[in-house]
Amino acid sequence: MTTRAYNFCAGPAALPQEVLEQAQAELLDWQGRGLSVMEMSHRSDEFVQIAQTAEQDLRDLLQVPDNYKVLFVQGGASQQFAQIPLNFMPEGGSADYVDTGIWSRKSADEAAHFGRVNIAASAKELDYFAIPGQNEWKLDPNAAYVHYATNETIGGLQFDWIPQTGDIPLVADMSSDILSRPVDVSKFGMIYAGAQKNIGPSGLVVVIVREDLLGRARSSCPTMLNYQVAADNGSMYNTPASFSWYLSGLVFKWLKEQGGVAAMARLNEEKQRKLYDYIDSSELYDNPVSRSGRSWMNIPFRLASDKLDKPFLAGAEERRLLNLKGHRSVGGMRASIYNAVPMAAVDALIDYMKEFEKEQG
Ligand SMILES: *Cc1c(COP(=O)(O)O)cnc(C)c1O
C-alpha cells in the first residue's frame, strides 16, 4: 500500500516511485559493497561505473551524437546563466536572447553582466501567452550564440519548434522539458537542464555541449565554471554531486524501461490533452496560453474568482493532490505533470476539478 500523494510540484518535482524504492533498497548497502553511494569515493571503480552508466543511458535516451560532451555539473540551472556567457561570449562580444518568460529573462539579465545582450524577440507584446514566430526575430549575425528556454516553467509557454540560427550556436535551457519528448540534439550548440524538474535531485545540472564550442572560455572564467575543464575531467574536477548523479542514473534506467523518450512523449501528450480539454470545456477554469504555445509539462490555470483559490487548494490537499498553487509571481494554480507524474494523477486532478466546479454550481 502506498502512502504517497500525487505531487504536482514544479520543482523539485515528483520522482518515479520505483526509483525511490530502488534507492531506498540500496541506501545502506549498494550492490553488496557494504556502503551507500553517498559514502563512496567518487574516484572509486564503483562510482565511476555508476557515473558512466548514467551518461551512456542519457546519451541513448536522447541519441546524443558523438561530437557532444555530456557533463554533470552543479550550481543549478541558474548558475548556467553566468556560465554560458563566460564560456561562449568573448570580451566585448554580444549574444542574442529570446524572451518568452521569467526564466529566459533571468538568463538574459545575468548575461548582461558579461557583455551586450540583444533581445532578439520577446513574447511581451503577446502577454507571454504565445511565442513570436521566427520571421519576427531580429537575430544579430555577429552574436556569439542564441539563447532561449524551450519551456517556460512558470508561464506554461513551450516551443513546439526549434529556432533556425544557421552557424550561430543555439543554446537551450531545457530544465523543465528535457526527456519529455524526442529532441534533435544536433540542432543545438548546447542544451542544459537543472535536474530537479524532469531528471533527479536539485543542484545537479546536465549539460550537453558540442565539442567545438569548448575551449572558448574567457581567461577570467573561474576554473569551476569552465566547460572545458569539466569535460577534460569527466565532470570530476572537484567532488561531483555523486548521489544526485546516481539517482539521475536510476531515472534514466527507468525511462528506458518505460520505452524511452518516444513512449514518454505519447504519455505526456495524452496527459496534457486531457487536462487542457477539461479546462477549456469548463466554465470555472481558464488557461490563457495560445494552443501552439501550451506547455505539456506545466499547466497554469485560474479559477473564475481568486476567492476560490483557497478552498480549491484545501480540497486538493484533502485528496492528497499536492503543490497546485501557482508561482507567487502569477498566482492562480499550476499543475506540473512531468514524466514521473502518472496518468492516474492527472485523472484524479480532473475528477477533483469537476467535483469542485459542480459544488460551485
Ligand atoms: C527551475 C528552472 C530554472 C532554475 O533552476 P535552478 O536549478 O533552481 O537554478 C531555470 N530555467 C528553467 C526553465 C527552470 O524551470
Short mmCIF file of C-alpha atoms and ligand atoms in Angstrom, two decimals:
data_model
loop_
_atom_site.label_atom_id
_atom_site.label_comp_id
_atom_site.label_asym_id
_atom_site.label_seq_id
_atom_site.Cartn_x
_atom_site.Cartn_y
_atom_site.Cartn_z
CA MET A 1 0.00 0.00 0.00
CA THR A 2 1.45 3.33 -0.98
CA THR A 3 1.22 6.37 1.25
CA ARG A 4 2.43 8.64 -1.50
CA ALA A 5 0.41 11.61 -2.64
CA TYR A 6 0.09 12.90 -6.18
CA ASN A 7 2.68 15.66 -6.44
CA PHE A 8 2.19 18.43 -9.00
CA CYS A 9 5.16 20.48 -7.80
CA ALA A 10 7.04 22.49 -10.45
CA GLY A 11 10.35 21.64 -8.82
CA PRO A 12 11.84 19.87 -7.01
CA ALA A 13 9.29 17.60 -8.58
CA ALA A 14 7.89 14.10 -8.40
CA LEU A 15 10.27 11.20 -8.95
CA PRO A 16 9.23 7.73 -10.09
CA GLN A 17 8.23 5.61 -7.12
CA GLU A 18 10.22 2.63 -8.47
CA VAL A 19 13.36 4.78 -8.49
CA LEU A 20 12.86 5.90 -4.90
CA GLU A 21 12.24 2.31 -3.84
CA GLN A 22 15.43 1.18 -5.51
CA ALA A 23 17.41 3.98 -3.91
CA GLN A 24 15.89 3.03 -0.57
CA ALA A 25 16.79 -0.63 -1.04
CA GLU A 26 20.36 0.33 -1.93
CA LEU A 27 20.76 3.09 0.62
CA LEU A 28 22.65 1.18 3.28
CA ASP A 29 24.42 -1.27 1.04
CA TRP A 30 24.92 -0.59 -2.66
CA GLN A 31 25.15 -3.89 -4.53
CA GLY A 32 26.80 -5.77 -1.70
CA ARG A 33 29.69 -3.30 -1.25
CA GLY A 34 28.58 -2.54 2.31
CA LEU A 35 28.17 1.22 1.88
CA SER A 36 25.85 3.72 0.27
CA VAL A 37 26.61 5.69 -2.88
CA MET A 38 26.72 8.82 -0.72
CA GLU A 39 29.68 7.39 1.17
CA MET A 40 31.71 6.22 -1.82
CA SER A 41 34.81 7.85 -3.20
CA HIS A 42 33.91 9.50 -6.46
CA ARG A 43 37.19 8.10 -7.78
CA SER A 44 36.26 4.50 -6.90
CA ASP A 45 35.61 1.98 -9.66
CA GLU A 46 32.09 1.61 -8.29
CA PHE A 47 31.20 5.26 -8.62
CA VAL A 48 32.94 5.71 -11.95
CA GLN A 49 30.79 2.85 -13.22
CA ILE A 50 27.63 4.49 -11.85
CA ALA A 51 28.61 7.80 -13.46
CA GLN A 52 29.49 6.35 -16.83
CA THR A 53 26.38 4.20 -16.98
CA ALA A 54 24.23 7.24 -16.25
CA GLU A 55 25.93 9.20 -19.01
CA GLN A 56 25.56 6.37 -21.52
CA ASP A 57 21.89 5.89 -20.68
CA LEU A 58 21.24 9.60 -21.15
CA ARG A 59 23.11 9.50 -24.45
CA ASP A 60 20.98 6.55 -25.55
CA LEU A 61 17.73 8.23 -24.49
CA LEU A 62 18.44 11.47 -26.36
CA GLN A 63 20.55 9.91 -29.12
CA VAL A 64 23.31 12.36 -28.32
CA PRO A 65 25.75 12.50 -31.25
CA ASP A 66 29.39 11.51 -30.58
CA ASN A 67 30.70 15.04 -31.07
CA TYR A 68 28.87 16.24 -27.93
CA LYS A 69 30.13 16.06 -24.36
CA VAL A 70 27.70 15.26 -21.57
CA LEU A 71 28.57 16.98 -18.28
CA PHE A 72 27.08 16.55 -14.81
CA VAL A 73 27.76 19.82 -13.03
CA GLN A 74 26.48 21.76 -10.03
CA GLY A 75 25.00 25.11 -9.08
CA GLY A 76 21.55 24.66 -10.57
CA ALA A 77 20.38 25.92 -13.93
CA SER A 78 20.72 29.49 -12.66
CA GLN A 79 24.49 29.17 -12.49
CA GLN A 80 24.45 28.33 -16.19
CA PHE A 81 23.02 31.78 -16.83
CA ALA A 82 26.50 33.17 -15.98
CA GLN A 83 28.48 30.19 -17.17
CA ILE A 84 27.17 30.40 -20.73
CA PRO A 85 28.44 33.93 -21.47
CA LEU A 86 31.70 33.26 -19.60
CA ASN A 87 32.34 30.28 -21.85
CA PHE A 88 30.92 31.40 -25.18
CA MET A 89 30.79 35.21 -25.31
CA PRO A 90 34.17 36.86 -25.96
CA GLU A 91 35.16 40.03 -24.09
CA GLY A 92 33.35 42.89 -25.79
CA GLY A 93 31.08 40.44 -27.59
CA SER A 94 27.33 40.04 -27.65
CA ALA A 95 24.69 37.35 -27.62
CA ASP A 96 21.06 37.04 -28.69
CA TYR A 97 18.37 36.14 -26.15
CA VAL A 98 14.75 35.29 -26.76
CA ASP A 99 12.40 36.43 -24.00
CA THR A 100 9.44 34.12 -23.51
CA GLY A 101 9.06 34.42 -19.75
CA ILE A 102 10.66 34.63 -16.36
CA TRP A 103 13.46 32.11 -16.85
CA SER A 104 14.63 33.38 -20.21
CA ARG A 105 14.55 36.95 -18.86
CA LYS A 106 16.65 35.93 -15.87
CA SER A 107 19.20 34.31 -18.14
CA ALA A 108 19.36 37.44 -20.30
CA ASP A 109 19.75 39.72 -17.27
CA GLU A 110 22.62 37.60 -16.00
CA ALA A 111 24.37 37.55 -19.38
CA ALA A 112 24.21 41.36 -19.43
CA HIS A 113 26.85 41.34 -16.67
CA PHE A 114 29.31 39.95 -19.19
CA GLY A 115 28.57 41.67 -22.49
CA ARG A 116 25.91 43.08 -24.75
CA VAL A 117 22.61 41.24 -24.77
CA ASN A 118 20.33 41.66 -27.75
CA ILE A 119 16.74 40.67 -27.07
CA ALA A 120 16.14 39.16 -30.50
CA ALA A 121 12.46 38.55 -29.78
CA SER A 122 10.07 38.96 -26.89
CA ALA A 123 6.70 37.49 -26.09
CA LYS A 124 5.93 40.59 -24.03
CA GLU A 125 3.56 42.12 -26.60
CA LEU A 126 1.72 38.79 -26.61
CA ASP A 127 1.37 38.94 -22.80
CA TYR A 128 3.63 35.88 -22.71
CA PHE A 129 0.71 33.79 -23.95
CA ALA A 130 2.31 33.00 -27.32
CA ILE A 131 5.76 32.73 -28.88
CA PRO A 132 6.67 35.20 -31.62
CA GLY A 133 7.34 33.42 -34.91
CA GLN A 134 10.90 33.36 -36.10
CA ASN A 135 10.06 35.68 -39.01
CA GLU A 136 9.70 38.42 -36.36
CA TRP A 137 13.01 37.76 -34.64
CA LYS A 138 15.88 40.19 -35.05
CA LEU A 139 18.92 37.97 -34.85
CA ASP A 140 22.34 39.60 -34.86
CA PRO A 141 24.69 37.93 -37.37
CA ASN A 142 27.61 38.67 -35.02
CA ALA A 143 26.04 37.13 -31.91
CA ALA A 144 28.21 34.61 -30.08
CA TYR A 145 25.14 32.42 -29.60
CA VAL A 146 21.34 32.49 -29.43
CA HIS A 147 19.78 31.54 -26.11
CA TYR A 148 16.20 30.52 -25.41
CA ALA A 149 14.16 28.44 -22.95
CA THR A 150 12.28 25.59 -24.60
CA ASN A 151 9.68 25.58 -21.82
CA GLU A 152 8.82 28.45 -19.51
CA THR A 153 8.02 26.61 -16.32
CA ILE A 154 6.13 29.46 -14.67
CA GLY A 155 4.10 30.82 -17.59
CA GLY A 156 3.47 27.40 -19.10
CA LEU A 157 4.70 28.53 -22.53
CA GLN A 158 6.60 25.96 -24.59
CA PHE A 159 8.22 25.91 -28.02
CA ASP A 160 6.94 23.19 -30.33
CA TRP A 161 9.62 24.09 -32.88
CA ILE A 162 13.37 24.59 -32.94
CA PRO A 163 14.70 28.01 -33.97
CA GLN A 164 16.96 28.16 -37.03
CA THR A 165 20.16 30.04 -36.28
CA GLY A 166 22.44 28.91 -39.09
CA ASP A 167 26.07 28.84 -37.99
CA ILE A 168 25.38 30.64 -34.72
CA PRO A 169 25.22 28.13 -31.86
CA LEU A 170 21.78 27.64 -30.37
CA VAL A 171 21.79 27.34 -26.57
CA ALA A 172 18.69 25.96 -24.89
CA ASP A 173 17.51 25.92 -21.30
CA MET A 174 15.58 22.64 -21.20
CA SER A 175 15.30 22.48 -17.42
CA SER A 176 11.61 21.70 -17.40
CA ASP A 177 11.08 19.67 -20.56
CA ILE A 178 14.22 17.65 -21.21
CA LEU A 179 13.41 13.96 -21.79
CA SER A 180 9.69 14.69 -22.06
CA ARG A 181 9.70 14.15 -25.82
CA PRO A 182 12.31 13.46 -28.51
CA VAL A 183 14.63 16.29 -29.49
CA ASP A 184 17.22 16.52 -32.26
CA VAL A 185 20.34 17.32 -30.24
CA SER A 186 22.35 18.02 -33.40
CA LYS A 187 20.38 21.27 -33.86
CA PHE A 188 21.93 22.71 -30.69
CA GLY A 189 25.30 24.04 -29.66
CA MET A 190 24.41 23.39 -26.07
CA ILE A 191 21.50 22.09 -24.02
CA TYR A 192 21.32 22.39 -20.25
CA ALA A 193 18.82 21.35 -17.64
CA GLY A 194 18.58 21.64 -13.88
CA ALA A 195 17.84 18.11 -12.72
CA GLN A 196 15.01 18.79 -10.27
CA LYS A 197 12.16 19.02 -12.79
CA ASN A 198 12.40 16.01 -15.05
CA ILE A 199 15.60 14.17 -14.05
CA GLY A 200 16.51 13.88 -10.37
CA PRO A 201 17.50 15.80 -7.23
CA SER A 202 18.11 19.56 -7.25
CA GLY A 203 21.57 21.07 -7.50
CA LEU A 204 22.72 18.85 -10.35
CA VAL A 205 22.71 20.18 -13.91
CA VAL A 206 23.05 18.17 -17.08
CA VAL A 207 24.96 19.95 -19.86
CA ILE A 208 25.16 18.60 -23.40
CA VAL A 209 27.68 20.66 -25.36
CA ARG A 210 29.12 20.38 -28.86
CA GLU A 211 32.85 19.77 -28.65
CA ASP A 212 33.89 22.59 -30.96
CA LEU A 213 32.38 25.10 -28.51
CA LEU A 214 34.74 24.05 -25.74
CA GLY A 215 37.97 25.92 -25.11
CA ARG A 216 36.49 29.35 -25.80
CA ALA A 217 36.12 30.49 -22.19
CA ARG A 218 37.38 33.92 -21.20
CA SER A 219 40.64 33.98 -19.29
CA SER A 220 38.65 35.43 -16.37
CA CYS A 221 36.32 32.42 -16.27
CA PRO A 222 36.63 30.62 -12.93
CA THR A 223 38.04 27.11 -13.29
CA MET A 224 34.93 25.56 -11.78
CA LEU A 225 32.74 27.25 -14.41
CA ASN A 226 34.84 26.30 -17.43
CA TYR A 227 33.10 23.60 -19.50
CA GLN A 228 36.43 22.53 -20.98
CA VAL A 229 37.76 21.77 -17.50
CA ALA A 230 34.62 19.80 -16.66
CA ALA A 231 34.86 17.88 -19.93
CA ASP A 232 38.57 17.11 -19.50
CA ASN A 233 37.92 15.76 -16.03
CA GLY A 234 34.82 13.68 -16.69
CA SER A 235 32.81 16.19 -14.61
CA MET A 236 35.04 15.35 -11.64
CA TYR A 237 37.39 18.33 -11.45
CA ASN A 238 36.09 18.54 -7.90
CA THR A 239 33.78 16.23 -5.99
CA PRO A 240 30.62 15.89 -8.05
CA ALA A 241 27.07 15.73 -6.68
CA SER A 242 27.55 12.00 -6.56
CA PHE A 243 24.27 10.89 -5.00
CA SER A 244 22.25 13.13 -7.33
CA TRP A 245 24.18 11.74 -10.27
CA TYR A 246 23.41 8.18 -9.14
CA LEU A 247 19.74 8.94 -8.61
CA SER A 248 19.51 10.59 -12.03
CA GLY A 249 21.05 7.41 -13.45
CA LEU A 250 18.25 5.39 -11.86
CA VAL A 251 15.74 7.71 -13.53
CA PHE A 252 17.43 7.21 -16.91
CA LYS A 253 17.18 3.42 -16.46
CA TRP A 254 13.51 3.82 -15.50
CA LEU A 255 12.90 5.92 -18.62
CA LYS A 256 14.45 3.22 -20.77
CA GLU A 257 12.17 0.63 -19.15
CA GLN A 258 9.16 2.83 -19.92
CA GLY A 259 10.10 2.70 -23.60
CA GLY A 260 12.31 5.78 -23.75
CA VAL A 261 11.56 9.33 -24.69
CA ALA A 262 9.18 8.47 -27.54
CA ALA A 263 6.99 6.49 -25.14
CA MET A 264 7.10 9.32 -22.60
CA ALA A 265 6.04 11.73 -25.34
CA ARG A 266 2.96 9.63 -26.14
CA LEU A 267 2.00 9.53 -22.49
CA ASN A 268 2.75 13.21 -21.90
CA GLU A 269 0.73 14.18 -24.98
CA GLU A 270 -2.28 12.36 -23.59
CA LYS A 271 -1.84 13.74 -20.08
CA GLN A 272 -1.73 17.36 -21.23
CA ARG A 273 -4.53 16.90 -23.75
CA LYS A 274 -6.91 15.52 -21.11
CA LEU A 275 -6.17 18.37 -18.74
CA TYR A 276 -6.38 21.21 -21.29
CA ASP A 277 -9.52 19.70 -22.84
CA TYR A 278 -11.19 19.70 -19.48
CA ILE A 279 -10.03 23.24 -18.62
CA ASP A 280 -11.27 24.50 -22.00
CA SER A 281 -14.64 22.83 -21.57
CA SER A 282 -15.23 24.13 -18.08
CA GLU A 283 -16.86 27.39 -17.01
CA LEU A 284 -14.78 27.70 -13.87
CA TYR A 285 -11.17 27.23 -15.01
CA ASP A 286 -9.16 29.05 -17.62
CA ASN A 287 -5.75 28.75 -19.26
CA PRO A 288 -4.90 31.77 -21.42
CA VAL A 289 -1.94 30.38 -23.36
CA SER A 290 -2.28 30.05 -27.16
CA ARG A 291 -2.82 26.48 -28.38
CA SER A 292 0.53 26.16 -30.12
CA GLY A 293 2.43 27.57 -27.15
CA ARG A 294 0.85 25.47 -24.44
CA SER A 295 3.28 23.59 -22.26
CA TRP A 296 2.96 19.84 -21.91
CA MET A 297 4.76 19.97 -18.58
CA ASN A 298 3.43 22.97 -16.64
CA ILE A 299 -0.23 23.85 -16.92
CA PRO A 300 -1.21 27.08 -15.17
CA PHE A 301 -4.90 27.74 -14.70
CA ARG A 302 -7.06 30.28 -12.95
CA LEU A 303 -10.39 29.90 -11.25
CA ALA A 304 -13.20 32.31 -12.15
CA SER A 305 -12.58 34.17 -8.88
CA ASP A 306 -9.38 34.41 -6.81
CA LYS A 307 -11.60 33.90 -3.77
CA LEU A 308 -11.94 30.27 -4.80
CA ASP A 309 -8.19 29.62 -4.73
CA LYS A 310 -8.03 28.85 -1.04
CA PRO A 311 -10.95 26.41 -0.88
CA PHE A 312 -9.75 24.79 -4.11
CA LEU A 313 -6.29 24.19 -2.66
CA ALA A 314 -7.68 22.99 0.67
CA GLY A 315 -9.90 20.43 -1.06
CA ALA A 316 -6.98 19.32 -3.20
CA GLU A 317 -4.80 18.77 -0.14
CA GLU A 318 -7.56 16.70 1.43
CA ARG A 319 -7.47 14.46 -1.62
CA ARG A 320 -3.66 14.37 -1.46
CA LEU A 321 -3.24 16.36 -4.65
CA LEU A 322 -0.25 18.45 -3.65
CA ASN A 323 1.54 21.61 -4.77
CA LEU A 324 -1.08 23.00 -7.13
CA LYS A 325 -0.58 26.60 -6.05
CA GLY A 326 0.70 28.73 -8.92
CA HIS A 327 4.01 30.57 -8.82
CA ARG A 328 3.94 33.58 -6.50
CA SER A 329 4.62 35.91 -9.45
CA VAL A 330 1.49 34.90 -11.39
CA GLY A 331 -0.95 33.50 -8.84
CA GLY A 332 -3.70 31.04 -9.68
CA MET A 333 -2.94 27.35 -9.96
CA ARG A 334 -0.33 25.33 -11.78
CA ALA A 335 -0.23 21.60 -12.37
CA SER A 336 3.23 20.34 -13.30
CA ILE A 337 2.89 16.96 -14.96
CA TYR A 338 6.43 15.81 -15.64
CA ASN A 339 7.42 12.30 -16.73
CA ALA A 340 7.14 10.89 -13.21
CA VAL A 341 3.57 12.15 -12.72
CA PRO A 342 1.36 9.26 -13.82
CA MET A 343 -1.86 9.40 -15.81
CA ALA A 344 -3.70 8.38 -12.64
CA ALA A 345 -2.60 11.67 -11.03
CA VAL A 346 -3.98 13.68 -13.95
CA ASP A 347 -7.23 11.70 -13.83
CA ALA A 348 -7.52 12.29 -10.08
CA LEU A 349 -6.90 16.01 -10.56
CA ILE A 350 -9.55 16.30 -13.28
CA ASP A 351 -12.04 14.36 -11.14
CA TYR A 352 -11.43 16.76 -8.30
CA MET A 353 -11.67 19.83 -10.55
CA LYS A 354 -15.02 18.58 -11.88
CA GLU A 355 -16.31 17.94 -8.40
CA PHE A 356 -15.22 21.39 -7.24
CA GLU A 357 -16.83 23.02 -10.26
CA LYS A 358 -20.10 21.24 -9.55
CA GLU A 359 -20.05 22.39 -5.93
CA GLN A 360 -19.74 25.97 -7.11
CA GLY A 361 -22.96 25.46 -9.07
C1 LIG B 1 13.72 25.81 -12.50
C2 LIG B 1 14.28 26.44 -13.71
C3 LIG B 1 15.49 27.14 -13.67
C4 LIG B 1 16.27 27.37 -12.40
O1 LIG B 1 16.78 26.19 -11.89
P1 LIG B 1 17.69 26.21 -10.57
O2 LIG B 1 18.27 24.83 -10.58
O3 LIG B 1 16.80 26.49 -9.42
O4 LIG B 1 18.73 27.25 -10.74
C5 LIG B 1 15.96 27.68 -14.85
N1 LIG B 1 15.28 27.55 -16.01
C6 LIG B 1 14.12 26.89 -16.07
C7 LIG B 1 13.40 26.76 -17.37
C8 LIG B 1 13.58 26.31 -14.92
O5 LIG B 1 12.41 25.66 -14.98
#
